[in-house]
């Protein structure tokens, strides 16, 4: 027993075991004593203090004896198994009580452990390092004793071991040991920090170092010693790459220190690498999801989301900075763009500084080592394969895609630089080669598609309308609904089709033909079956938009055969893909179109079954709202068949009641 307790009839049990026994009874009246079988009226447990004291005294005597046995075993070192058993027993004893650490040190075990660091068996060395770490953790006296007899060169040799387990164990021990006064000199701290930066740390190691040593390493960053600072930057870069460390690093003040490093160092400063490292660390921490609106970037109180900070970041992008710094700057902007406050600032600065030109060049530059230089007109040719896609290109494309799509100034800047042919060519290459040919290909593809969607958000501008028609964006997005493994590409393609389809009713006009031929043309349109007509580019009289339609000139989803593919997307697991696809389909049920005909055409493709399935499998509010809106359209305009199909769904009433009680006013 560890924690003996007595129940109401006087019998003593281990607390954990009797508690579990009580939990097997559903009613208080049925509880019985497991020893006597007597019924118990209460579950009250009383600590058996006398027995607990006796147990503790026995454990102390036993642990002292076990420590002596372990010392003997380590002295003899007869076999690997004997040594491992002794060390693991000492680890268990040290975990139980802090005073046991003092006992282990006082009986002369430390020299034996130090000697075993050179033992041939890898497992023995790992377990010795773990025991030494335990002895130094939260124990200043033990730490100083070990530091005084420890050979630092032997520890460094262990850190350079080819075995990851030994490197990991030696690192954890050395981090604890570095807090000793005996080993805490600047030279030793710098040497250990250098190794932290150069070693490939596991996530557990990164978490441990962040918790134990981040404060000391950050102080080294602020040191005037360039060597110290560079070593500390490398260590922090590794530690910050583990996102769970973000909160710890924020608490010790890393964000404002890194931001100050970025903005106070000059672009051609001798410490340019420090600027690059600071940007990488700042990006790592921001990507962990920490709150950034309140982060101060200098002593004047300016914040990271301020015009000052954003302007400086974009200014660095425009001044031929190294590619690695560019990548980190864009990563920072991508994090800032998630905040509405920062978004407004970024859009304003991008417009004022014409930074879109720089971003376009970053997307179109296929060479990782080529700096940003020259004018936007000097765009480089498209690379011959996806193996040239760089992280810089991928992040630049994503950033442009994430900026507000309705920003006409930015969209015109992109259009005027004639980037669409290049974008379409690269999309084709990625689709043909597949995203596996480059680790940045998926992000790049998503960014490129997002840029195309931007143009569909400002179709009221004649140049945008001309561009969408010239490149037949309706067909482009329709193809990408199925020719991709990326959820984000599917979502963006559906959004693009929605934007285009909203213009169809305004663009569809009666064909310039004799009246006698209109009925024949009307009969030519069979839902999603106008391939021969489309091939010959003959305008078709669309029963939904009531005019001559094509995928190219009026962006008609029916003629483009997009409806069937959008309906398939309603069966997607991703809520965002489903909602975007449903929004595109909803444009065919708008009051401006012939809703009766549209409902009939959708019914032929079992659209209502897809919608009813969405209601069952998704609970996202926006999706439910659109689903119920569509169901209402089918009930009112779809005739008896639609009413019958909907009423036969047994789960729909429960979903409607749930939505009525929990939804907003519009959903109700």
mmCIF file of N, CA, C and O in Angstrom, residues 505-591:
data_model
loop_
_atom_site.group_PDB
_atom_site.id
_atom_site.type_symbol
_atom_site.label_atom_id
_atom_site.label_comp_id
_atom_site.label_asym_id
_atom_site.label_seq_id
_atom_site.Cartn_x
_atom_site.Cartn_y
_atom_site.Cartn_z
ATOM 1 N N UNK A 505 -26.708 36.024 -65.760
ATOM 2 C CA UNK A 505 -28.027 36.582 -66.077
ATOM 3 C C UNK A 505 -27.903 37.952 -66.734
ATOM 4 O O UNK A 505 -28.734 38.348 -67.562
ATOM 5 N N UNK A 506 -26.831 38.691 -66.398
ATOM 6 C CA UNK A 506 -26.622 40.015 -66.998
ATOM 7 C C UNK A 506 -25.996 39.925 -68.389
ATOM 8 O O UNK A 506 -26.183 40.833 -69.209
ATOM 9 N N UNK A 507 -25.259 38.850 -68.637
ATOM 10 C CA UNK A 507 -24.542 38.712 -69.909
ATOM 11 C C UNK A 507 -25.340 37.946 -70.959
ATOM 12 O O UNK A 507 -25.078 38.077 -72.156
ATOM 13 N N UNK A 508 -26.293 37.131 -70.521
ATOM 14 C CA UNK A 508 -27.077 36.312 -71.454
ATOM 15 C C UNK A 508 -28.071 37.187 -72.212
ATOM 16 O O UNK A 508 -28.879 37.896 -71.614
ATOM 17 N N UNK A 509 -28.007 37.157 -73.540
ATOM 18 C CA UNK A 509 -28.883 37.971 -74.393
ATOM 19 C C UNK A 509 -29.553 37.074 -75.431
ATOM 20 O O UNK A 509 -28.992 36.048 -75.830
ATOM 21 N N UNK A 510 -30.729 37.437 -75.907
ATOM 22 C CA UNK A 510 -31.377 36.652 -76.973
ATOM 23 C C UNK A 510 -30.474 36.583 -78.195
ATOM 24 O O UNK A 510 -29.803 37.556 -78.542
ATOM 25 N N UNK A 511 -30.400 35.440 -78.862
ATOM 26 C CA UNK A 511 -29.527 35.300 -80.042
ATOM 27 C C UNK A 511 -30.028 36.137 -81.201
ATOM 28 O O UNK A 511 -31.226 36.381 -81.343
ATOM 29 N N UNK A 512 -29.103 36.593 -82.014
ATOM 30 C CA UNK A 512 -29.452 37.399 -83.188
ATOM 31 C C UNK A 512 -29.824 36.484 -84.345
ATOM 32 O O UNK A 512 -29.083 36.310 -85.305
ATOM 33 N N UNK A 513 -31.016 35.860 -84.248
ATOM 34 C CA UNK A 513 -31.483 34.939 -85.285
ATOM 35 C C UNK A 513 -32.958 35.176 -85.511
ATOM 36 O O UNK A 513 -33.623 35.902 -84.767
ATOM 37 N N UNK A 514 -33.493 34.549 -86.558
ATOM 38 C CA UNK A 514 -34.916 34.686 -86.846
ATOM 39 C C UNK A 514 -35.723 34.010 -85.754
ATOM 40 O O UNK A 514 -35.342 33.015 -85.178
ATOM 41 N N UNK A 515 -36.936 34.570 -85.520
ATOM 42 C CA UNK A 515 -37.781 34.042 -84.460
ATOM 43 C C UNK A 515 -38.168 32.597 -84.698
ATOM 44 O O UNK A 515 -38.357 31.837 -83.774
ATOM 45 N N UNK A 516 -38.319 32.212 -85.979
ATOM 46 C CA UNK A 516 -38.778 30.849 -86.280
ATOM 47 C C UNK A 516 -37.789 29.789 -85.828
ATOM 48 O O UNK A 516 -38.149 28.636 -85.667
ATOM 49 N N UNK A 517 -36.539 30.202 -85.648
ATOM 50 C CA UNK A 517 -35.534 29.205 -85.278
ATOM 51 C C UNK A 517 -35.324 29.062 -83.779
ATOM 52 O O UNK A 517 -34.584 28.205 -83.335
ATOM 53 N N UNK A 518 -35.980 29.912 -82.993
ATOM 54 C CA UNK A 518 -35.701 29.898 -81.566
ATOM 55 C C UNK A 518 -36.174 28.628 -80.885
ATOM 56 O O UNK A 518 -35.514 28.114 -79.990
ATOM 57 N N UNK A 519 -37.307 28.087 -81.322
ATOM 58 C CA UNK A 519 -37.820 26.878 -80.677
ATOM 59 C C UNK A 519 -36.902 25.685 -80.937
ATOM 60 O O UNK A 519 -36.686 24.845 -80.079
ATOM 61 N N UNK A 520 -36.369 25.634 -82.145
ATOM 62 C CA UNK A 520 -35.460 24.536 -82.456
ATOM 63 C C UNK A 520 -34.208 24.608 -81.581
ATOM 64 O O UNK A 520 -33.726 23.593 -81.081
ATOM 65 N N UNK A 521 -33.695 25.839 -81.415
ATOM 66 C CA UNK A 521 -32.506 25.990 -80.581
ATOM 67 C C UNK A 521 -32.811 25.640 -79.131
ATOM 68 O O UNK A 521 -31.990 25.080 -78.411
ATOM 69 N N UNK A 522 -34.014 25.984 -78.684
ATOM 70 C CA UNK A 522 -34.415 25.669 -77.316
ATOM 71 C C UNK A 522 -34.362 24.159 -77.078
ATOM 72 O O UNK A 522 -33.887 23.694 -76.049
ATOM 73 N N UNK A 523 -34.838 23.412 -78.076
ATOM 74 C CA UNK A 523 -34.876 21.960 -77.920
ATOM 75 C C UNK A 523 -33.472 21.353 -77.926
ATOM 76 O O UNK A 523 -33.261 20.236 -77.453
ATOM 77 N N UNK A 524 -32.516 22.102 -78.492
ATOM 78 C CA UNK A 524 -31.149 21.570 -78.546
ATOM 79 C C UNK A 524 -30.520 21.423 -77.160
ATOM 80 O O UNK A 524 -29.608 20.632 -76.951
ATOM 81 N N UNK A 525 -31.016 22.275 -76.233
ATOM 82 C CA UNK A 525 -30.406 22.250 -74.898
ATOM 83 C C UNK A 525 -30.969 21.111 -74.069
ATOM 84 O O UNK A 525 -32.126 21.101 -73.743
ATOM 85 N N UNK A 526 -30.142 20.141 -73.806
ATOM 86 C CA UNK A 526 -30.492 19.062 -72.883
ATOM 87 C C UNK A 526 -29.478 19.192 -71.746
ATOM 88 O O UNK A 526 -28.295 19.312 -71.988
ATOM 89 N N UNK A 527 -29.936 19.193 -70.501
ATOM 90 C CA UNK A 527 -29.061 19.493 -69.374
ATOM 91 C C UNK A 527 -27.735 18.752 -69.466
ATOM 92 O O UNK A 527 -27.711 17.526 -69.561
ATOM 93 N N UNK A 528 -26.661 19.574 -69.442
ATOM 94 C CA UNK A 528 -25.303 19.047 -69.435
ATOM 95 C C UNK A 528 -24.985 18.193 -70.655
ATOM 96 O O UNK A 528 -24.112 17.334 -70.605
ATOM 97 N N UNK A 529 -25.755 18.383 -71.776
ATOM 98 C CA UNK A 529 -25.540 17.540 -72.961
ATOM 99 C C UNK A 529 -25.467 18.393 -74.219
ATOM 100 O O UNK A 529 -26.128 18.111 -75.205
ATOM 101 N N UNK A 530 -24.714 19.446 -74.174
ATOM 102 C CA UNK A 530 -24.621 20.332 -75.335
ATOM 103 C C UNK A 530 -23.203 20.340 -75.892
ATOM 104 O O UNK A 530 -22.720 21.342 -76.359
ATOM 105 N N UNK A 531 -22.524 19.183 -75.811
ATOM 106 C CA UNK A 531 -21.108 19.133 -76.191
ATOM 107 C C UNK A 531 -20.886 19.531 -77.653
ATOM 108 O O UNK A 531 -20.017 20.307 -77.978
ATOM 109 N N UNK A 532 -21.713 18.968 -78.547
ATOM 110 C CA UNK A 532 -21.496 19.259 -79.964
ATOM 111 C C UNK A 532 -21.748 20.722 -80.264
ATOM 112 O O UNK A 532 -21.050 21.340 -81.047
ATOM 113 N N UNK A 533 -22.740 21.288 -79.584
ATOM 114 C CA UNK A 533 -23.035 22.713 -79.793
ATOM 115 C C UNK A 533 -21.893 23.570 -79.275
ATOM 116 O O UNK A 533 -21.456 24.512 -79.919
ATOM 117 N N UNK A 534 -21.406 23.194 -78.079
ATOM 118 C CA UNK A 534 -20.318 23.967 -77.473
ATOM 119 C C UNK A 534 -19.068 23.919 -78.339
ATOM 120 O O UNK A 534 -18.360 24.898 -78.488
ATOM 121 N N UNK A 535 -18.805 22.734 -78.911
ATOM 122 C CA UNK A 535 -17.610 22.568 -79.738
ATOM 123 C C UNK A 535 -17.641 23.497 -80.939
ATOM 124 O O UNK A 535 -16.635 24.068 -81.329
ATOM 125 N N UNK A 536 -18.838 23.670 -81.504
ATOM 126 C CA UNK A 536 -18.936 24.520 -82.692
ATOM 127 C C UNK A 536 -19.099 26.000 -82.343
ATOM 128 O O UNK A 536 -19.246 26.842 -83.215
ATOM 129 N N UNK A 537 -19.111 26.313 -80.991
ATOM 130 C CA UNK A 537 -19.214 27.698 -80.535
ATOM 131 C C UNK A 537 -20.519 28.351 -80.981
ATOM 132 O O UNK A 537 -20.574 29.566 -81.169
ATOM 133 N N UNK A 538 -21.577 27.538 -81.173
ATOM 134 C CA UNK A 538 -22.873 28.110 -81.540
ATOM 135 C C UNK A 538 -23.599 28.494 -80.267
ATOM 136 O O UNK A 538 -23.769 27.666 -79.376
ATOM 137 N N UNK A 539 -24.024 29.752 -80.096
ATOM 138 C CA UNK A 539 -24.720 30.151 -78.874
ATOM 139 C C UNK A 539 -26.017 29.372 -78.712
ATOM 140 O O UNK A 539 -26.737 29.134 -79.666
ATOM 141 N N UNK A 540 -26.295 28.962 -77.472
ATOM 142 C CA UNK A 540 -27.481 28.168 -77.179
ATOM 143 C C UNK A 540 -28.445 28.997 -76.347
ATOM 144 O O UNK A 540 -28.032 29.745 -75.468
ATOM 145 N N UNK A 541 -29.728 28.864 -76.641
ATOM 146 C CA UNK A 541 -30.736 29.567 -75.858
ATOM 147 C C UNK A 541 -30.899 28.829 -74.536
ATOM 148 O O UNK A 541 -31.391 27.709 -74.491
ATOM 149 N N UNK A 542 -30.471 29.453 -73.469
ATOM 150 C CA UNK A 542 -30.462 28.812 -72.157
ATOM 151 C C UNK A 542 -31.816 28.997 -71.487
ATOM 152 O O UNK A 542 -32.264 30.139 -71.311
ATOM 153 N N UNK A 543 -32.502 27.916 -71.089
ATOM 154 C CA UNK A 543 -33.809 28.043 -70.458
ATOM 155 C C UNK A 543 -33.739 28.669 -69.074
ATOM 156 O O UNK A 543 -34.741 29.167 -68.573
ATOM 157 N N UNK A 544 -32.554 28.626 -68.432
ATOM 158 C CA UNK A 544 -32.415 29.200 -67.090
ATOM 159 C C UNK A 544 -32.139 30.698 -67.165
ATOM 160 O O UNK A 544 -32.759 31.502 -66.466
ATOM 161 N N UNK A 545 -31.203 31.100 -68.044
ATOM 162 C CA UNK A 545 -30.843 32.520 -68.155
ATOM 163 C C UNK A 545 -31.617 33.245 -69.256
ATOM 164 O O UNK A 545 -31.429 34.446 -69.461
ATOM 165 N N UNK A 546 -32.410 32.482 -70.025
ATOM 166 C CA UNK A 546 -33.332 33.015 -71.038
ATOM 167 C C UNK A 546 -32.616 33.744 -72.173
ATOM 168 O O UNK A 546 -33.140 34.709 -72.748
ATOM 169 N N UNK A 547 -31.403 33.350 -72.476
ATOM 170 C CA UNK A 547 -30.686 33.989 -73.573
ATOM 171 C C UNK A 547 -29.648 33.054 -74.162
ATOM 172 O O UNK A 547 -29.562 31.879 -73.815
ATOM 173 N N UNK A 548 -28.850 33.586 -75.079
ATOM 174 C CA UNK A 548 -27.785 32.793 -75.700
ATOM 175 C C UNK A 548 -26.641 32.659 -74.709
ATOM 176 O O UNK A 548 -26.070 33.652 -74.273
ATOM 177 N N UNK A 549 -26.304 31.445 -74.357
ATOM 178 C CA UNK A 549 -25.296 31.200 -73.317
ATOM 179 C C UNK A 549 -24.145 30.347 -73.839
ATOM 180 O O UNK A 549 -24.312 29.516 -74.726
ATOM 181 N N UNK A 550 -22.982 30.561 -73.233
ATOM 182 C CA UNK A 550 -21.816 29.701 -73.445
ATOM 183 C C UNK A 550 -20.960 29.798 -72.194
ATOM 184 O O UNK A 550 -21.102 30.729 -71.396
ATOM 185 N N UNK A 551 -20.073 28.850 -72.018
ATOM 186 C CA UNK A 551 -19.185 28.909 -70.847
ATOM 187 C C UNK A 551 -18.182 30.039 -70.989
ATOM 188 O O UNK A 551 -17.740 30.618 -70.001
ATOM 189 N N UNK A 552 -17.874 30.397 -72.229
ATOM 190 C CA UNK A 552 -16.815 31.368 -72.483
ATOM 191 C C UNK A 552 -17.285 32.800 -72.340
ATOM 192 O O UNK A 552 -16.618 33.629 -71.719
ATOM 193 N N UNK A 553 -18.469 33.115 -72.911
ATOM 194 C CA UNK A 553 -18.894 34.525 -72.969
ATOM 195 C C UNK A 553 -19.856 34.916 -71.862
ATOM 196 O O UNK A 553 -19.850 36.056 -71.396
ATOM 197 N N UNK A 554 -20.699 33.970 -71.415
ATOM 198 C CA UNK A 554 -21.674 34.306 -70.367
ATOM 199 C C UNK A 554 -21.427 33.525 -69.082
ATOM 200 O O UNK A 554 -22.157 33.691 -68.112
ATOM 201 N N UNK A 555 -20.434 32.668 -69.073
ATOM 202 C CA UNK A 555 -20.032 31.899 -67.890
ATOM 203 C C UNK A 555 -21.146 30.982 -67.381
ATOM 204 O O UNK A 555 -21.287 30.769 -66.170
ATOM 205 N N UNK A 556 -21.930 30.437 -68.271
ATOM 206 C CA UNK A 556 -23.064 29.598 -67.892
ATOM 207 C C UNK A 556 -22.584 28.258 -67.327
ATOM 208 O O UNK A 556 -21.895 27.493 -68.012
ATOM 209 N N UNK A 557 -22.975 27.961 -66.099
ATOM 210 C CA UNK A 557 -22.558 26.713 -65.458
ATOM 211 C C UNK A 557 -23.167 25.491 -66.127
ATOM 212 O O UNK A 557 -22.563 24.410 -66.126
ATOM 213 N N UNK A 558 -24.368 25.670 -66.693
ATOM 214 C CA UNK A 558 -25.043 24.537 -67.329
ATOM 215 C C UNK A 558 -24.306 24.135 -68.596
ATOM 216 O O UNK A 558 -23.964 22.970 -68.805
ATOM 217 N N UNK A 559 -24.030 25.100 -69.446
ATOM 218 C CA UNK A 559 -23.318 24.810 -70.694
ATOM 219 C C UNK A 559 -21.905 24.321 -70.416
ATOM 220 O O UNK A 559 -21.377 23.454 -71.115
ATOM 221 N N UNK A 560 -21.263 24.846 -69.348
ATOM 222 C CA UNK A 560 -19.887 24.451 -69.005
ATOM 223 C C UNK A 560 -19.825 23.071 -68.354
ATOM 224 O O UNK A 560 -18.732 22.576 -68.062
ATOM 225 N N UNK A 561 -20.988 22.446 -68.120
ATOM 226 C CA UNK A 561 -21.062 21.138 -67.466
ATOM 227 C C UNK A 561 -20.456 21.174 -66.070
ATOM 228 O O UNK A 561 -19.854 20.197 -65.594
ATOM 229 N N UNK A 562 -20.628 22.315 -65.411
ATOM 230 C CA UNK A 562 -20.080 22.464 -64.062
ATOM 231 C C UNK A 562 -21.049 21.976 -62.994
ATOM 232 O O UNK A 562 -20.627 21.616 -61.891
ATOM 233 N N UNK A 563 -22.356 21.940 -63.319
ATOM 234 C CA UNK A 563 -23.354 21.611 -62.308
ATOM 235 C C UNK A 563 -23.134 20.210 -61.750
ATOM 236 O O UNK A 563 -23.149 19.991 -60.532
ATOM 237 N N UNK A 564 -22.943 19.261 -62.627
ATOM 238 C CA UNK A 564 -22.766 17.875 -62.199
ATOM 239 C C UNK A 564 -21.555 17.738 -61.282
ATOM 240 O O UNK A 564 -21.596 17.024 -60.270
ATOM 241 N N UNK A 565 -20.481 18.439 -61.587
ATOM 242 C CA UNK A 565 -19.264 18.353 -60.779
ATOM 243 C C UNK A 565 -19.443 19.065 -59.444
ATOM 244 O O UNK A 565 -18.923 18.616 -58.417
ATOM 245 N N UNK A 566 -20.179 20.167 -59.448
ATOM 246 C CA UNK A 566 -20.453 20.865 -58.191
ATOM 247 C C UNK A 566 -21.309 20.001 -57.268
ATOM 248 O O UNK A 566 -21.109 19.981 -56.049
ATOM 249 N N UNK A 567 -22.264 19.284 -57.840
ATOM 250 C CA UNK A 567 -23.099 18.394 -57.032
ATOM 251 C C UNK A 567 -22.262 17.281 -56.400
ATOM 252 O O UNK A 567 -22.469 16.911 -55.241
ATOM 253 N N UNK A 568 -21.304 16.748 -57.152
ATOM 254 C CA UNK A 568 -20.417 15.720 -56.600
ATOM 255 C C UNK A 568 -19.625 16.279 -55.419
ATOM 256 O O UNK A 568 -19.386 15.587 -54.426
ATOM 257 N N UNK A 569 -19.240 17.540 -55.517
ATOM 258 C CA UNK A 569 -18.487 18.181 -54.430
ATOM 259 C C UNK A 569 -19.316 18.320 -53.154
ATOM 260 O O UNK A 569 -18.763 18.500 -52.063
ATOM 261 N N UNK A 570 -20.656 18.270 -53.275
ATOM 262 C CA UNK A 570 -21.494 18.328 -52.076
ATOM 263 C C UNK A 570 -21.320 17.080 -51.213
ATOM 264 O O UNK A 570 -21.725 17.063 -50.049
ATOM 265 N N UNK A 571 -20.725 16.053 -51.789
ATOM 266 C CA UNK A 571 -20.479 14.809 -51.058
ATOM 267 C C UNK A 571 -19.111 14.821 -50.378
ATOM 268 O O UNK A 571 -18.672 13.801 -49.842
ATOM 269 N N UNK A 572 -18.448 15.985 -50.389
ATOM 270 C CA UNK A 572 -17.095 16.123 -49.839
ATOM 271 C C UNK A 572 -17.140 16.150 -48.308
ATOM 272 O O UNK A 572 -18.135 16.576 -47.720
ATOM 273 N N UNK A 573 -16.074 15.710 -47.660
ATOM 274 C CA UNK A 573 -16.001 15.738 -46.200
ATOM 275 C C UNK A 573 -15.690 17.124 -45.662
ATOM 276 O O UNK A 573 -16.025 17.443 -44.522
ATOM 277 N N UNK A 574 -15.051 17.953 -46.474
ATOM 278 C CA UNK A 574 -14.623 19.279 -46.033
ATOM 279 C C UNK A 574 -15.790 20.263 -46.100
ATOM 280 O O UNK A 574 -16.348 20.518 -47.162
ATOM 281 N N UNK A 575 -16.169 20.834 -44.955
ATOM 282 C CA UNK A 575 -17.296 21.777 -44.889
ATOM 283 C C UNK A 575 -17.126 22.951 -45.846
ATOM 284 O O UNK A 575 -18.090 23.395 -46.485
ATOM 285 N N UNK A 576 -15.892 23.457 -45.934
ATOM 286 C CA UNK A 576 -15.655 24.656 -46.747
ATOM 287 C C UNK A 576 -15.829 24.367 -48.235
ATOM 288 O O UNK A 576 -16.341 25.208 -48.975
ATOM 289 N N UNK A 577 -15.404 23.179 -48.671
ATOM 290 C CA UNK A 577 -15.596 22.786 -50.071
ATOM 291 C C UNK A 577 -17.090 22.650 -50.372
ATOM 292 O O UNK A 577 -17.580 23.112 -51.402
ATOM 293 N N UNK A 578 -17.814 22.015 -49.455
ATOM 294 C CA UNK A 578 -19.257 21.809 -49.644
ATOM 295 C C UNK A 578 -19.984 23.142 -49.706
ATOM 296 O O UNK A 578 -20.825 23.374 -50.579
ATOM 297 N N UNK A 579 -19.664 24.044 -48.790
ATOM 298 C CA UNK A 579 -20.365 25.335 -48.755
ATOM 299 C C UNK A 579 -20.082 26.158 -50.006
ATOM 300 O O UNK A 579 -20.991 26.784 -50.562
ATOM 301 N N UNK A 580 -18.831 26.167 -50.465
ATOM 302 C CA UNK A 580 -18.495 26.922 -51.674
ATOM 303 C C UNK A 580 -19.208 26.336 -52.889
ATOM 304 O O UNK A 580 -19.716 27.083 -53.745
ATOM 305 N N UNK A 581 -19.277 25.015 -52.970
ATOM 306 C CA UNK A 581 -19.950 24.359 -54.102
ATOM 307 C C UNK A 581 -21.447 24.643 -54.074
ATOM 308 O O UNK A 581 -22.063 24.907 -55.116
ATOM 309 N N UNK A 582 -22.041 24.599 -52.881
ATOM 310 C CA UNK A 582 -23.474 24.873 -52.762
ATOM 311 C C UNK A 582 -23.783 26.322 -53.122
ATOM 312 O O UNK A 582 -24.800 26.616 -53.759
ATOM 313 N N UNK A 583 -22.894 27.239 -52.730
ATOM 314 C CA UNK A 583 -23.097 28.650 -53.066
ATOM 315 C C UNK A 583 -23.106 28.853 -54.578
ATOM 316 O O UNK A 583 -23.890 29.645 -55.109
ATOM 317 N N UNK A 584 -22.243 28.116 -55.287
ATOM 318 C CA UNK A 584 -22.216 28.224 -56.753
ATOM 319 C C UNK A 584 -23.513 27.685 -57.356
ATOM 320 O O UNK A 584 -24.086 28.289 -58.281
ATOM 321 N N UNK A 585 -24.020 26.567 -56.832
ATOM 322 C CA UNK A 585 -25.282 26.000 -57.338
ATOM 323 C C UNK A 585 -26.450 26.929 -57.060
ATOM 324 O O UNK A 585 -27.378 27.059 -57.872
ATOM 325 N N UNK A 586 -26.415 27.597 -55.918
ATOM 326 C CA UNK A 586 -27.504 28.509 -55.535
ATOM 327 C C UNK A 586 -27.690 29.654 -56.527
ATOM 328 O O UNK A 586 -28.773 30.239 -56.609
ATOM 329 N N UNK A 587 -26.640 29.985 -57.286
ATOM 330 C CA UNK A 587 -26.785 31.062 -58.274
ATOM 331 C C UNK A 587 -27.780 30.682 -59.372
ATOM 332 O O UNK A 587 -28.304 31.560 -60.062
ATOM 333 N N UNK A 588 -28.055 29.381 -59.529
ATOM 334 C CA UNK A 588 -29.024 28.925 -60.535
ATOM 335 C C UNK A 588 -30.446 28.924 -60.000
ATOM 336 O O UNK A 588 -31.389 28.568 -60.724
ATOM 337 N N UNK A 589 -30.619 29.325 -58.735
ATOM 338 C CA UNK A 589 -31.954 29.378 -58.133
ATOM 339 C C UNK A 589 -32.322 30.795 -57.719
ATOM 340 O O UNK A 589 -33.298 31.000 -57.005
ATOM 341 N N UNK A 590 -31.519 31.751 -58.182
ATOM 342 C CA UNK A 590 -31.790 33.154 -57.881
ATOM 343 C C UNK A 590 -33.082 33.599 -58.559
ATOM 344 O O UNK A 590 -33.451 33.100 -59.626
ATOM 345 N N UNK A 591 -33.779 34.539 -57.948
ATOM 346 C CA UNK A 591 -35.069 34.996 -58.490
ATOM 347 C C UNK A 591 -34.941 35.622 -59.876
ATOM 348 O O UNK A 591 -35.932 35.728 -60.609
#
